[in-house]
Amino acid sequence: MSSNGHWILAIGIVATKPEQRFIPQEDGTSVPVTVFKMAVNERRKVFGDHKGNKKDIVTWYRVTVVGNQAEGCAKYLTTGDLVHVMGRPGLSVWKNKETGEVHGYMTIQSYDVRFIRTSKEPDDERELNTIIYQSDKEESEEK
């Protein structure tokens, strides 16, 4: 992970089925990319409420995973799984041409995804650890 810039660590629920695609490279190979939405729940006190009432706040993220971890996410993650994501935060904003309304969502360009609770277990735990190790190895080679 780069030491420059902002980063975010979020633990949340996978809200959509991960979608995988491949981006072609100039050398004829392709890089896997997996995208999914994640919901992060937080319970906060209601401002101005002296009775101590709390409400749930849900923050939505669009998570993009590139490389070896993208393959692992596409293979093992499904809706409802609990994940730990670390990466670079972003914001995507657009204006609806018909209504003029401004829409947006927060993004995370993932450096690291850890599976906390998944409904699909790997056939072999070593396979999952290899996916994580390869991602860590790629990161250290970039430095």
Tab-separated table of C-alpha atoms in Angstrom:
chain	number	residue	atom	x	y	z
A	1	MET	CA	0.000	0.000	0.000
A	2	SER	CA	1.255	3.449	-0.817
A	3	SER	CA	2.282	5.569	2.148
A	4	ASN	CA	1.138	8.739	0.355
A	5	GLY	CA	-2.434	9.940	0.196
A	6	HIS	CA	-5.604	8.904	1.977
A	7	TRP	CA	-6.754	5.412	2.772
A	8	ILE	CA	-9.786	3.860	4.397
A	9	LEU	CA	-10.405	0.714	6.386
A	10	ALA	CA	-13.993	-0.534	6.376
A	11	ILE	CA	-15.690	-3.660	7.686
A	12	GLY	CA	-19.043	-4.350	6.092
A	13	ILE	CA	-21.470	-6.666	4.395
A	14	VAL	CA	-21.204	-7.572	0.706
A	15	ALA	CA	-24.457	-6.178	-0.696
A	16	THR	CA	-24.267	-7.299	-4.332
A	17	LYS	CA	-22.908	-10.338	-6.094
A	18	PRO	CA	-19.277	-9.584	-7.046
A	19	GLU	CA	-18.899	-8.995	-10.792
A	20	GLN	CA	-15.622	-9.935	-12.443
A	21	ARG	CA	-14.234	-8.706	-15.740
A	22	PHE	CA	-10.801	-8.684	-17.339
A	23	ILE	CA	-8.913	-5.632	-18.579
A	24	PRO	CA	-6.665	-6.390	-21.577
A	25	GLN	CA	-3.043	-5.254	-21.351
A	26	GLU	CA	-0.683	-4.174	-24.141
A	27	ASP	CA	1.331	-7.411	-23.837
A	28	GLY	CA	-1.743	-9.539	-24.657
A	29	THR	CA	-2.447	-10.622	-21.076
A	30	SER	CA	-5.404	-9.443	-19.020
A	31	VAL	CA	-5.832	-8.270	-15.431
A	32	PRO	CA	-8.825	-9.448	-13.373
A	33	VAL	CA	-11.038	-6.765	-11.807
A	34	THR	CA	-13.902	-7.518	-9.407
A	35	VAL	CA	-16.496	-4.957	-8.282
A	36	PHE	CA	-19.110	-5.238	-5.523
A	37	LYS	CA	-21.172	-2.956	-3.297
A	38	MET	CA	-20.590	-3.035	0.443
A	39	ALA	CA	-22.777	-1.724	3.281
A	40	VAL	CA	-21.113	-0.484	6.481
A	41	ASN	CA	-23.477	-0.177	9.450
A	42	GLU	CA	-22.936	2.198	12.349
A	43	ARG	CA	-25.125	2.839	15.381
A	44	ARG	CA	-25.095	6.491	16.558
A	45	LYS	CA	-26.806	8.507	19.226
A	46	VAL	CA	-29.507	10.794	17.882
A	47	PHE	CA	-28.289	14.398	18.046
A	48	GLY	CA	-30.269	16.417	20.596
A	49	ASP	CA	-32.000	13.348	22.060
A	50	HIS	CA	-31.378	13.308	25.823
A	51	LYS	CA	-32.988	9.882	26.259
A	52	GLY	CA	-30.026	8.145	24.646
A	53	ASN	CA	-31.900	6.826	21.625
A	54	LYS	CA	-29.719	5.515	18.823
A	55	LYS	CA	-30.256	5.029	15.119
A	56	ASP	CA	-28.546	2.911	12.521
A	57	ILE	CA	-26.654	4.673	9.735
A	58	VAL	CA	-25.687	2.729	6.601
A	59	THR	CA	-22.831	3.923	4.395
A	60	TRP	CA	-22.589	2.382	0.931
A	61	TYR	CA	-19.334	1.803	-0.963
A	62	ARG	CA	-18.524	0.512	-4.431
A	63	VAL	CA	-15.400	-1.632	-3.938
A	64	THR	CA	-13.011	-2.335	-6.829
A	65	VAL	CA	-10.435	-5.112	-6.437
A	66	VAL	CA	-7.657	-5.656	-8.996
A	67	GLY	CA	-5.259	-8.574	-9.509
A	68	ASN	CA	-5.073	-11.907	-7.700
A	69	GLN	CA	-7.409	-10.822	-4.922
A	70	ALA	CA	-10.024	-9.957	-7.562
A	71	GLU	CA	-10.123	-13.621	-8.560
A	72	GLY	CA	-10.505	-14.726	-4.937
A	73	CYS	CA	-13.290	-12.214	-4.313
A	74	ALA	CA	-15.178	-13.320	-7.433
A	75	LYS	CA	-14.813	-16.977	-6.492
A	76	TYR	CA	-15.573	-16.899	-2.754
A	77	LEU	CA	-17.641	-13.797	-1.932
A	78	THR	CA	-21.404	-13.628	-2.169
A	79	THR	CA	-24.161	-11.348	-0.905
A	80	GLY	CA	-24.272	-11.256	2.903
A	81	ASP	CA	-20.605	-12.070	3.514
A	82	LEU	CA	-18.647	-9.972	6.021
A	83	VAL	CA	-15.399	-8.445	4.701
A	84	HIS	CA	-12.587	-6.142	5.796
A	85	VAL	CA	-11.510	-3.783	2.996
A	86	MET	CA	-8.557	-1.402	3.001
A	87	GLY	CA	-7.885	0.975	0.134
A	88	ARG	CA	-8.026	4.434	-1.389
A	89	PRO	CA	-11.354	6.271	-0.940
A	90	GLY	CA	-13.041	8.135	-3.745
A	91	LEU	CA	-16.297	9.732	-4.796
A	92	SER	CA	-18.131	9.306	-8.079
A	93	VAL	CA	-20.700	12.010	-8.888
A	94	TRP	CA	-22.940	12.510	-11.902
A	95	LYS	CA	-25.940	14.592	-12.906
A	96	ASN	CA	-29.119	13.045	-14.318
A	97	LYS	CA	-29.675	14.731	-17.699
A	98	GLU	CA	-33.452	14.317	-17.539
A	99	THR	CA	-34.159	15.457	-13.969
A	100	GLY	CA	-31.069	17.536	-13.205
A	101	GLU	CA	-30.604	15.635	-9.924
A	102	VAL	CA	-27.069	15.080	-8.723
A	103	HIS	CA	-26.229	11.500	-7.709
A	104	GLY	CA	-23.117	9.959	-6.283
A	105	TYR	CA	-21.559	7.113	-4.388
A	106	MET	CA	-18.398	6.523	-2.413
A	107	THR	CA	-15.770	4.168	-3.773
A	108	ILE	CA	-12.867	2.166	-2.410
A	109	GLN	CA	-10.011	1.161	-4.723
A	110	SER	CA	-8.957	-1.832	-2.648
A	111	TYR	CA	-5.391	-2.579	-1.606
A	112	ASP	CA	-6.470	-5.505	0.545
A	113	VAL	CA	-9.636	-7.555	1.139
A	114	ARG	CA	-9.880	-10.014	4.039
A	115	PHE	CA	-12.751	-12.455	4.359
A	116	ILE	CA	-14.166	-12.372	7.887
A	117	ARG	CA	-17.222	-14.564	7.294
A	118	THR	CA	-18.086	-16.163	3.969
A	119	SER	CA	-20.770	-18.601	2.981
A	120	LYS	CA	-18.472	-20.186	0.368
A	121	GLU	CA	-15.442	-21.806	1.909
A	122	PRO	CA	-12.391	-22.583	-0.232
A	123	ASP	CA	-11.813	-26.225	-1.112
A	124	ASP	CA	-8.458	-25.925	0.566
A	125	GLU	CA	-7.522	-23.201	3.079
A	126	ARG	CA	-4.053	-23.079	1.521
A	127	GLU	CA	-5.681	-21.921	-1.743
A	128	LEU	CA	-7.216	-18.884	-0.008
A	129	ASN	CA	-3.975	-18.090	1.844
A	130	THR	CA	-2.097	-18.284	-1.478
A	131	ILE	CA	-4.420	-15.658	-2.993
A	132	ILE	CA	-3.781	-13.345	-0.024
A	133	TYR	CA	-0.023	-14.020	-0.076
A	134	GLN	CA	0.265	-13.315	-3.801
A	135	SER	CA	-1.458	-9.971	-3.329
A	136	ASP	CA	0.868	-9.080	-0.422
A	137	LYS	CA	3.870	-10.153	-2.511
A	138	GLU	CA	2.791	-7.996	-5.479
A	139	GLU	CA	2.407	-5.020	-3.153
A	140	SER	CA	5.907	-5.399	-1.674
A	141	GLU	CA	7.426	-5.745	-5.168
A	142	GLU	CA	5.850	-2.396	-6.183
A	143	LYS	CA	7.723	-0.580	-3.393
